[in-house]
CSV table of C-alpha atoms and ligand atoms in Angstrom, one decimal:
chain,number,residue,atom,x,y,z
W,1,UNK,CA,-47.4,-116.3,19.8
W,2,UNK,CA,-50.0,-114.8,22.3
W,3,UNK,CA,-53.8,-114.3,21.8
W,4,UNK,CA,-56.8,-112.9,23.4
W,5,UNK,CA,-58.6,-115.9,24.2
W,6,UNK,CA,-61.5,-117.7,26.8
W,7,UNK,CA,-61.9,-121.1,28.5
W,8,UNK,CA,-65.6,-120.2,29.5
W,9,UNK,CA,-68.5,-118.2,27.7
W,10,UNK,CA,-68.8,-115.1,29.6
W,11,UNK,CA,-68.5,-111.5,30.1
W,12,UNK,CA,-65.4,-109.6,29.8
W,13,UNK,CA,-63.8,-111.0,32.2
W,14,UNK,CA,-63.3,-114.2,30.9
W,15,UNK,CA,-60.7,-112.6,28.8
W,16,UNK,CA,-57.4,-113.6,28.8
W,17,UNK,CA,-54.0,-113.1,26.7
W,18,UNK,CA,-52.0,-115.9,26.5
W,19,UNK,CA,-49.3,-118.3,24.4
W,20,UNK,CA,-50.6,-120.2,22.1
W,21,UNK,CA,-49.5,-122.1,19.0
W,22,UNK,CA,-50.3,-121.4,15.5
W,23,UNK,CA,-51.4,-124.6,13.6
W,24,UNK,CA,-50.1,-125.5,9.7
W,25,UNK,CA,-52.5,-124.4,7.2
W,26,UNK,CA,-54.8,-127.0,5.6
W,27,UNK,CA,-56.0,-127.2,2.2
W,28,UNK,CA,-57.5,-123.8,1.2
W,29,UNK,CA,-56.3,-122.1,4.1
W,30,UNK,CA,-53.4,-119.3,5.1
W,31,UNK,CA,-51.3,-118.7,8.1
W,32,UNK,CA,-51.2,-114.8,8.5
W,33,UNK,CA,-48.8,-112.7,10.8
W,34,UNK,CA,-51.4,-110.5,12.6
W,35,UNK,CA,-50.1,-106.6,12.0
W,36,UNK,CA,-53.5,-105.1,13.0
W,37,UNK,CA,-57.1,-106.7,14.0
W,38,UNK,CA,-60.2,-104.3,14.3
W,39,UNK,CA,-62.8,-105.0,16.9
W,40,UNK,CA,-66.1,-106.0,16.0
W,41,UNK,CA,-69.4,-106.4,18.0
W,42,UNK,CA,-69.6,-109.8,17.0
W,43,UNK,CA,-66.7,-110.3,19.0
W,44,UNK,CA,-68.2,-110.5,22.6
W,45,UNK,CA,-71.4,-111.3,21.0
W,46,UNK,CA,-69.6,-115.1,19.9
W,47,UNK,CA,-67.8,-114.9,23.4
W,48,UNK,CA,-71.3,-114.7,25.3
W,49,UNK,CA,-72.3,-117.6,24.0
W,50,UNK,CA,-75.1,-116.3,21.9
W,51,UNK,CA,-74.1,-118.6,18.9
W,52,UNK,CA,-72.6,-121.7,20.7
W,53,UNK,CA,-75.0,-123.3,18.6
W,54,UNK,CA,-72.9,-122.3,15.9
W,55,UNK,CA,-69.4,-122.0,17.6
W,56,UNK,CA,-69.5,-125.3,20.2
W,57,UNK,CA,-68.0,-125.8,23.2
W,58,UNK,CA,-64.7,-126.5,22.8
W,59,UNK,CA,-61.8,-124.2,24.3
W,60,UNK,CA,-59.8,-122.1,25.0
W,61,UNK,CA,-61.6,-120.3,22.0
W,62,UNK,CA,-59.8,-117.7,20.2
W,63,UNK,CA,-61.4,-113.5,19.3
W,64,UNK,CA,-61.7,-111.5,16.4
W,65,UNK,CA,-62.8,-111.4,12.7
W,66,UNK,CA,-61.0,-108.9,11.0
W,67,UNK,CA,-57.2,-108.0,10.3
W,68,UNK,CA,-54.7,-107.6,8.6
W,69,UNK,CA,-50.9,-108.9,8.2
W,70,UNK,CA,-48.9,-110.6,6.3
W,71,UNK,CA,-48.9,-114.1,4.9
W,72,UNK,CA,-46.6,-116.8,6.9
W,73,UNK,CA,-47.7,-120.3,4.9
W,74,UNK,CA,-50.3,-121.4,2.5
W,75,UNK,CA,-52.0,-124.3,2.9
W,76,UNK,CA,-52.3,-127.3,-0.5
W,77,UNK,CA,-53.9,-125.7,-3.0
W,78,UNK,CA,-53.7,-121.9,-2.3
W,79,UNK,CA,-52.2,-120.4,-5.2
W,80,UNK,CA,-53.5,-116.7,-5.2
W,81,UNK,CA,-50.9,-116.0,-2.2
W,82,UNK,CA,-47.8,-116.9,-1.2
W,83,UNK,CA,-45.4,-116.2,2.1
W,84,UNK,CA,-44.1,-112.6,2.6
W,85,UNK,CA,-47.8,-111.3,0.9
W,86,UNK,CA,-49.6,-108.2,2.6
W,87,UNK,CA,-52.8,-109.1,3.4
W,88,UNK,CA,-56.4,-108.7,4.9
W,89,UNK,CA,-59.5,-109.9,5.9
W,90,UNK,CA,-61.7,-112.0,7.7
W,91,UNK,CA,-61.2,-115.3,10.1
W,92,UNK,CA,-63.5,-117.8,9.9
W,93,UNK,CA,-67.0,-117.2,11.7
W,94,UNK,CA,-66.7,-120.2,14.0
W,95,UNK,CA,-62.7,-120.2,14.7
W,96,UNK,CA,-62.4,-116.9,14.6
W,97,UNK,CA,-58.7,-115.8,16.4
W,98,UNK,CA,-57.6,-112.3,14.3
W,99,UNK,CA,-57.2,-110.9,17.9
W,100,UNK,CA,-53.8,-112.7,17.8
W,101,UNK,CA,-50.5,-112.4,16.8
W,102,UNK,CA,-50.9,-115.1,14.2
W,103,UNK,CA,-54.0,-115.9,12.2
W,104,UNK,CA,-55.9,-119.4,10.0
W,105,UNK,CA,-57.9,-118.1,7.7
W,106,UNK,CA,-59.7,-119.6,4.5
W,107,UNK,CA,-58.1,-118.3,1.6
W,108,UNK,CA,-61.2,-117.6,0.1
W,109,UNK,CA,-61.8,-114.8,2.6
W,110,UNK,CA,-58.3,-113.2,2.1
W,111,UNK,CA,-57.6,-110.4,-0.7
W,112,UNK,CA,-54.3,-108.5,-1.2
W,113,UNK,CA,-53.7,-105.7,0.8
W,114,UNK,CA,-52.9,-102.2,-1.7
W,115,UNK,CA,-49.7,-100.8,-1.3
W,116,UNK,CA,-52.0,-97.5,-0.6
W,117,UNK,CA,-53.7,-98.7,1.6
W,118,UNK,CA,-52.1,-99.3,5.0
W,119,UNK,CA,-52.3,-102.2,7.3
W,120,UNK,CA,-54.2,-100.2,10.5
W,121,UNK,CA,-56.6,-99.4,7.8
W,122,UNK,CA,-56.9,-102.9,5.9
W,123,UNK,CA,-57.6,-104.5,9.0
W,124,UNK,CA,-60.7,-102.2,9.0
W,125,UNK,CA,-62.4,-103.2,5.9
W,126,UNK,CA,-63.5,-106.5,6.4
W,127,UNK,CA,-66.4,-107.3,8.4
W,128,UNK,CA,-68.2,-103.7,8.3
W,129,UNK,CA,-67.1,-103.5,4.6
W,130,UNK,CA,-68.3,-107.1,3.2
W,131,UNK,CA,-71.1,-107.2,5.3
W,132,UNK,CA,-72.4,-104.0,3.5
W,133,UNK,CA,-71.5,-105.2,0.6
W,134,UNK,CA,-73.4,-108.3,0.9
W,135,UNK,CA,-76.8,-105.8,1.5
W,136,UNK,CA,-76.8,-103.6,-0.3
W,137,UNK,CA,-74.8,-105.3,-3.8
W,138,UNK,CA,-75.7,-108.8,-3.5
W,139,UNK,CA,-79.5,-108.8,-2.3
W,140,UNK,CA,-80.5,-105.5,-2.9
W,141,UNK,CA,-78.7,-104.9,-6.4
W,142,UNK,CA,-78.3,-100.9,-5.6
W,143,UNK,CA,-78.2,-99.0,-8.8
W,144,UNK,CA,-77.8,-95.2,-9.5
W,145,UNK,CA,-80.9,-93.4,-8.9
W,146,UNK,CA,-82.0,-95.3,-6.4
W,147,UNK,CA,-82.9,-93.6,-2.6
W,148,UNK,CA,-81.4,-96.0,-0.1
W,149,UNK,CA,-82.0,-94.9,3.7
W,150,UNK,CA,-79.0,-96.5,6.3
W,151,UNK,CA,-80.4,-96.8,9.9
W,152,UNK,CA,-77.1,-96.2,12.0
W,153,UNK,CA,-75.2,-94.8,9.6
W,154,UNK,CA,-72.8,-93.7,11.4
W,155,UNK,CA,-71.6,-97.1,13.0
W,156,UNK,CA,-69.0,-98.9,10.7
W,157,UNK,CA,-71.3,-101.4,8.6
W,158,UNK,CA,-73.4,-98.1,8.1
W,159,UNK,CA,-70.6,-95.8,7.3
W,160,UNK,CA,-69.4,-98.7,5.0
W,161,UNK,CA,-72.7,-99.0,3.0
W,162,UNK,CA,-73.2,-94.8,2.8
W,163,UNK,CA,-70.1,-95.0,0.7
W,164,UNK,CA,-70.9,-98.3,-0.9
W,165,UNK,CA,-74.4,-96.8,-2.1
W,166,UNK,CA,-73.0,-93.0,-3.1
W,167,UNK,CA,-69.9,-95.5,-5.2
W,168,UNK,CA,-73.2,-97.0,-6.6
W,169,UNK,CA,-74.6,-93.6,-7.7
W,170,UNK,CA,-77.8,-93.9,-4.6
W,171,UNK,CA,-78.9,-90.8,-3.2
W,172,UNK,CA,-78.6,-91.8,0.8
W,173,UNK,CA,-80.9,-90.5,4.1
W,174,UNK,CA,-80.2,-91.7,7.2
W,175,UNK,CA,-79.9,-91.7,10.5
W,176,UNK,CA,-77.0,-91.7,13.6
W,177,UNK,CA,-76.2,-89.9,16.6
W,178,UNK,CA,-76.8,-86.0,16.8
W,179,UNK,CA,-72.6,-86.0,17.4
W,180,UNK,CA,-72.0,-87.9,14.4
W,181,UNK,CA,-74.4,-85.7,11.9
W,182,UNK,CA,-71.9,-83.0,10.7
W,183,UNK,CA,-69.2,-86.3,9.6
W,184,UNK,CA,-71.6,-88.3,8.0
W,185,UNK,CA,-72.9,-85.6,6.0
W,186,UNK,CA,-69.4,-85.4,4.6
W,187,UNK,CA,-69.5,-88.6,3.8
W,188,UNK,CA,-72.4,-87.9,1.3
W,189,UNK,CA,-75.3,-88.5,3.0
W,190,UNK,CA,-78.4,-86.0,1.8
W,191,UNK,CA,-80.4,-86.0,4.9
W,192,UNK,CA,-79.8,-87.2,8.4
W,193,UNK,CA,-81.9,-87.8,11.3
W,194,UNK,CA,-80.9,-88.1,14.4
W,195,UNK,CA,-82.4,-91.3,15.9
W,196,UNK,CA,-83.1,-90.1,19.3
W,197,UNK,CA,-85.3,-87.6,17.9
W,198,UNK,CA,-86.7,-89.2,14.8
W,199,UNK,CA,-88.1,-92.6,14.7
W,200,UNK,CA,-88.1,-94.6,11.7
W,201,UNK,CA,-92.0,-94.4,11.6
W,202,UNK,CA,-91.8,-90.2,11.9
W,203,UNK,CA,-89.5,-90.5,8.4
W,204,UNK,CA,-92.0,-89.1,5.5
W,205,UNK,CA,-89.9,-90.8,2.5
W,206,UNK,CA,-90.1,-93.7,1.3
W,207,UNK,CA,-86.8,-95.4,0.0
W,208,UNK,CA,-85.8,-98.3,-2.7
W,209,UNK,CA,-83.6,-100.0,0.1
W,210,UNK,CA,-83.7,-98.8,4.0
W,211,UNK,CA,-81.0,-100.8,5.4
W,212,UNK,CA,-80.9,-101.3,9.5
W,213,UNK,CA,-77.5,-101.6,10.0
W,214,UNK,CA,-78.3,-100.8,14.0
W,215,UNK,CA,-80.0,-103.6,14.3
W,216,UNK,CA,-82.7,-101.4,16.2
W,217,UNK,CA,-86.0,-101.9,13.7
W,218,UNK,CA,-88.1,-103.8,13.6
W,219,UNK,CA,-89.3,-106.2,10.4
W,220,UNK,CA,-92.7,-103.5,10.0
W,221,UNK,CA,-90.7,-100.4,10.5
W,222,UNK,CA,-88.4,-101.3,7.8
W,223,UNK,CA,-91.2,-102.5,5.3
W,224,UNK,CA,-93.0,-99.3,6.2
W,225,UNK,CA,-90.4,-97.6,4.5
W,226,UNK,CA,-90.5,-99.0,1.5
W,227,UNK,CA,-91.2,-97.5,-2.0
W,228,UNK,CA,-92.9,-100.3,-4.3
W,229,UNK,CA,-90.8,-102.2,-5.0
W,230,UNK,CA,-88.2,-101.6,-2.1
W,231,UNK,CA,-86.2,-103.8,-0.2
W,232,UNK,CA,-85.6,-103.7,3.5
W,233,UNK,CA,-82.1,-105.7,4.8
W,234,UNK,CA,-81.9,-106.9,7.7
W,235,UNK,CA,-78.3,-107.5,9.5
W,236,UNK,CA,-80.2,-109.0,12.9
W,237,UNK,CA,-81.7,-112.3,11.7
W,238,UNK,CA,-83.2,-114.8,13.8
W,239,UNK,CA,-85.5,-117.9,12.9
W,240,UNK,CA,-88.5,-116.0,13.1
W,241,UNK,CA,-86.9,-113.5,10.5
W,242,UNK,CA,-85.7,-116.7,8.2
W,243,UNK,CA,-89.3,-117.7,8.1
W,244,UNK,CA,-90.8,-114.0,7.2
W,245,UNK,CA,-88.2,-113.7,4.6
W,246,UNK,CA,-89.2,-117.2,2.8
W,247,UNK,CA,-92.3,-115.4,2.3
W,248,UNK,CA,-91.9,-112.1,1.9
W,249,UNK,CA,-89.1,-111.4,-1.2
W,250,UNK,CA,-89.3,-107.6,0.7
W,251,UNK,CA,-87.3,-108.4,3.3
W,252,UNK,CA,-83.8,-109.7,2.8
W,253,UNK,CA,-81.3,-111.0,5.8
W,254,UNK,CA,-77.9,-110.1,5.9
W,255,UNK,CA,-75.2,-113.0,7.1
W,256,UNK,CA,-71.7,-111.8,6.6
W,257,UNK,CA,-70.2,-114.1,4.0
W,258,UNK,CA,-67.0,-112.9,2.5
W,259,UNK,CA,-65.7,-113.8,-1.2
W,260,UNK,CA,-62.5,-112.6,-2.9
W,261,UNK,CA,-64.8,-110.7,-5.5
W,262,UNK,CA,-66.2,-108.1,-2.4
W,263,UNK,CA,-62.8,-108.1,-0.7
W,264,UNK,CA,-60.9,-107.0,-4.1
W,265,UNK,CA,-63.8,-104.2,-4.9
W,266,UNK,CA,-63.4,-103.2,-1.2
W,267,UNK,CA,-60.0,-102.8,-1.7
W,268,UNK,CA,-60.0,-101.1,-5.2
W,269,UNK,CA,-62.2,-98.7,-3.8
W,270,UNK,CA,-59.8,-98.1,-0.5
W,271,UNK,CA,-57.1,-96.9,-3.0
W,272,UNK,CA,-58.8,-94.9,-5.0
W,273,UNK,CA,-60.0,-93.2,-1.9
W,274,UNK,CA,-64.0,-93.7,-2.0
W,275,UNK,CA,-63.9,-96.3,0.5
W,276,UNK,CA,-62.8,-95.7,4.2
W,277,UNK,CA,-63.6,-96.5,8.2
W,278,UNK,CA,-62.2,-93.9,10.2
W,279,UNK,CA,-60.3,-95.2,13.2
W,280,UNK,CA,-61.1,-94.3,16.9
W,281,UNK,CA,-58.2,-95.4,18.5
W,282,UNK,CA,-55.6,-98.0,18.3
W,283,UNK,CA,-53.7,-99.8,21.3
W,284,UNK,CA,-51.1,-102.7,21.9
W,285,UNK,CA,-52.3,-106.3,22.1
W,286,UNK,CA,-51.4,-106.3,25.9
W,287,UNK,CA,-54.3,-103.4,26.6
W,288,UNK,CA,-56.4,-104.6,24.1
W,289,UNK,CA,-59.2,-106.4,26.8
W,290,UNK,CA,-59.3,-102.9,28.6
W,291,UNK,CA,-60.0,-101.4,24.8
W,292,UNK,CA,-62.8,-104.2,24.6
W,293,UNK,CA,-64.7,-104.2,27.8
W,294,UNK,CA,-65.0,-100.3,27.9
W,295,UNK,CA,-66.5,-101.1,24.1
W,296,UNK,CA,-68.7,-103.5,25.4
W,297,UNK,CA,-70.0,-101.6,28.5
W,298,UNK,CA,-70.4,-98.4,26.1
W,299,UNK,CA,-67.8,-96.4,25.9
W,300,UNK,CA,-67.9,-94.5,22.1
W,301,UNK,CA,-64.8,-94.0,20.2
W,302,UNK,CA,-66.3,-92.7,17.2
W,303,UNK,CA,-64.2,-94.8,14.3
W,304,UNK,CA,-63.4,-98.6,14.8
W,305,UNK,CA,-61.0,-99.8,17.3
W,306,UNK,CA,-57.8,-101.3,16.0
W,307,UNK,CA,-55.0,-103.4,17.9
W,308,UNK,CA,-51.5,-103.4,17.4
W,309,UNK,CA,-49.8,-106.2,17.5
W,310,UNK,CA,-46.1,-105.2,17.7
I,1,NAP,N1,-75.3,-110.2,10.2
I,1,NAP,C1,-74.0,-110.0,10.2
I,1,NAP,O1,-73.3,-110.8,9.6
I,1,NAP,C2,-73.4,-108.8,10.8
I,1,NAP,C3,-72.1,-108.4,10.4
I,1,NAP,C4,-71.6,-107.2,11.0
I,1,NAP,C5,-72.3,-106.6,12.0
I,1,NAP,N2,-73.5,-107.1,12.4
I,1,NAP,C6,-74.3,-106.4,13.5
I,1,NAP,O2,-74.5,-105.1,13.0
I,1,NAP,C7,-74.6,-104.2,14.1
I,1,NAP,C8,-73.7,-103.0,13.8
I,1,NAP,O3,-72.4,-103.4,13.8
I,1,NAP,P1,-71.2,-102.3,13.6
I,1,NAP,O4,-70.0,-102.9,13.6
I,1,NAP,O5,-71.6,-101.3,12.6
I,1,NAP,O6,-71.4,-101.5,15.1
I,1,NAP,P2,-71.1,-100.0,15.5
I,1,NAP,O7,-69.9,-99.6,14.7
I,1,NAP,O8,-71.1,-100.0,17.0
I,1,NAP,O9,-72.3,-99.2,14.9
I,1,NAP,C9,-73.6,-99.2,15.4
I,1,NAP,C10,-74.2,-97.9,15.2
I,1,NAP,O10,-75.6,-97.9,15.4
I,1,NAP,C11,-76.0,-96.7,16.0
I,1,NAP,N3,-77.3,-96.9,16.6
I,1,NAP,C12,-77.6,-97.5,17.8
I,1,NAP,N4,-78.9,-97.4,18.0
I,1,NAP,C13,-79.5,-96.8,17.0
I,1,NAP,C14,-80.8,-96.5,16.6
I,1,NAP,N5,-81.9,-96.8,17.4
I,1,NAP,N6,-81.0,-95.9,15.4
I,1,NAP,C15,-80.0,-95.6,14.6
I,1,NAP,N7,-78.7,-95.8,14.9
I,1,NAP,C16,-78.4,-96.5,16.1
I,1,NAP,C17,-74.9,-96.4,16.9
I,1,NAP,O11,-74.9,-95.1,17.3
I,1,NAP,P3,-74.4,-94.6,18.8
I,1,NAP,O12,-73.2,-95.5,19.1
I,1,NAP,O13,-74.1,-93.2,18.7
I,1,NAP,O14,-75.6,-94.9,19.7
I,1,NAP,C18,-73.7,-96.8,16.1
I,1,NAP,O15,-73.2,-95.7,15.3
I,1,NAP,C19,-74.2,-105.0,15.3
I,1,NAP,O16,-75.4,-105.4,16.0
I,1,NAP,C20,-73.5,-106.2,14.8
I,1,NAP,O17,-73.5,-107.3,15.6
I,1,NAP,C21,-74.1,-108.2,11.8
């Protein structure tokens, strides 16, 4: 099997695709035939070195959290799947390795893929999808009624939590991109401001939840937002942020942690159409560090980029 893997934090060019061999599943865990992966930020975020706290400093080290595929071998104690299963979801945070044609992941962050739903599209859902999810469902509780404003919501964990608030029955502002206006607006949302024009501080409402899933406010620009009793999420945290949040129950931090429960809803909500990422552009596993570096240095592809692995 061949990855996308690097013996050395780094920049792009530390790269490579090469053989490598998939290991048996452990207790709790899955082997998964990579069809698709989607690329994340967090993928040359964790190759940079930015968490080696958290990810250590042993390699090569494999890329990529989501994908989807199909299930090779389950580990003792993994009942909910079994070999020849369509799948998706999410490696785990510190192995990673979904930019590969053959994937460990916990079964706990696995869920069955739909037949409606198809793998290119499955292999979309996880990180953008759970991590909204985990905002706006499990620390923000959104209900119907509610005002919820999504900073970047245009980006994939913004366009996932637009339609995760409108499933909710939220009335949703916010803000992307003048390009990307007229297709998030389709997507539902009421009013949207174009962030190179309108800062968060110019925005006269004020919102039960103003999620920053751009990572681009700051701690007071999201409280400032706030109706009483408003809660702003944070996707950016740092120890700083930790600290605030211990003491303010106002502002709540986001850490991407899937479960079966969010990966299921996900996926119900894929097949009955109210739940999609729009793909930019796919390519072959061999091109897929050309796909990444222009990512990285800022190319725009307006829908998530997806690799084919066959
Ligand atoms: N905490 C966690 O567990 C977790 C999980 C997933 C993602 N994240 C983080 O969340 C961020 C977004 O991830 P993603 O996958 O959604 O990335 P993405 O698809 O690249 O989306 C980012 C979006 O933010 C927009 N944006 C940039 N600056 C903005 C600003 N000042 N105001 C409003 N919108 C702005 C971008 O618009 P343009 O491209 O048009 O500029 C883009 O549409 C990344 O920093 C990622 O690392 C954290």
């Amino acid at each position: 099997m061949q990855r996308i893997q690097y013996h050395r934090y780094g920049g792009p060019d530390v790269m490579r695709l090469e053989p490598f061999e998939l290991t048996t599943p452990a207790a709790g865990e899955v082997a998964v035939k990579v069809r698709f992966a989607a690329v994340n930020p967090i993928d040359w975020k964790l190759r940079s070195g930015q968490m080696k706290i958290v990810t250590g400093n042993a390699f090569p080290r494999a890329m990529g959290m989501d994908f989807a595929g199909t299930v090779i071998a389950v580990g003792e104690g993994v009942t909910r799947f079994a070999p020849g299963d369509p799948v998706f979801g999410l490696a785990p945070f510190k192995q990673t390795g979904a930019l590969s044609e053959g994937v460990i992941a916990k079964a706990s962050a696995l869920a069955r893929k739909p037949d409606e739903v198809s793998f290119e599209q499955a292999a979309c859902l996880g990180t953008a999808g759970v991590t909204a999810w985990n905002g706006l469902v499990d620390k923000a509780g959104v209900t119907a009624g509610q005002h919820v404003f999504i900073n970047g919501c245009a980006g994939a964990v913004g366009e996932a939590a637009v339609q995760i608030a409108r499933m909710r029955g939220a009335t949703v502002l916010g803000s992307c991109s003048a390009r990307d206006i007229d297709r998030v607006r389709q997507l539902g949302v009421e009013t949207v401001f174009d962030y190179r024009a309108t800062s968060p501080a110019d925005i006269a409402a004020r919102f039960d939840i103003v999620y920053d899933t751009a990572a681009s406010m700051s701690v007071a620009e999201g409280l400032g937002l706030l109706r009483k009793g408003g809660v702003f999420i944070d996707l950016n945290p740092s120890p700083g942020k930790f600290l605030a949040a211990a003491f303010n129950r106002r502002l709540k931090l986001v850490i991407c942690t899937p479960r079966p429960d969010v990966l299921d809803a996900l996926a119900r909500a894929a097949v009955a159409a109210n739940f999609r990422l729009p793909i930019g552009e796919i390519a072959p596993l061999g091109e897929a560090i050309n796909l990444i570096t222009a990512l990285e240095t800022g190319r725009k592809l307006g829908g998530k980029a997806v690799i084919r692995m066959d």
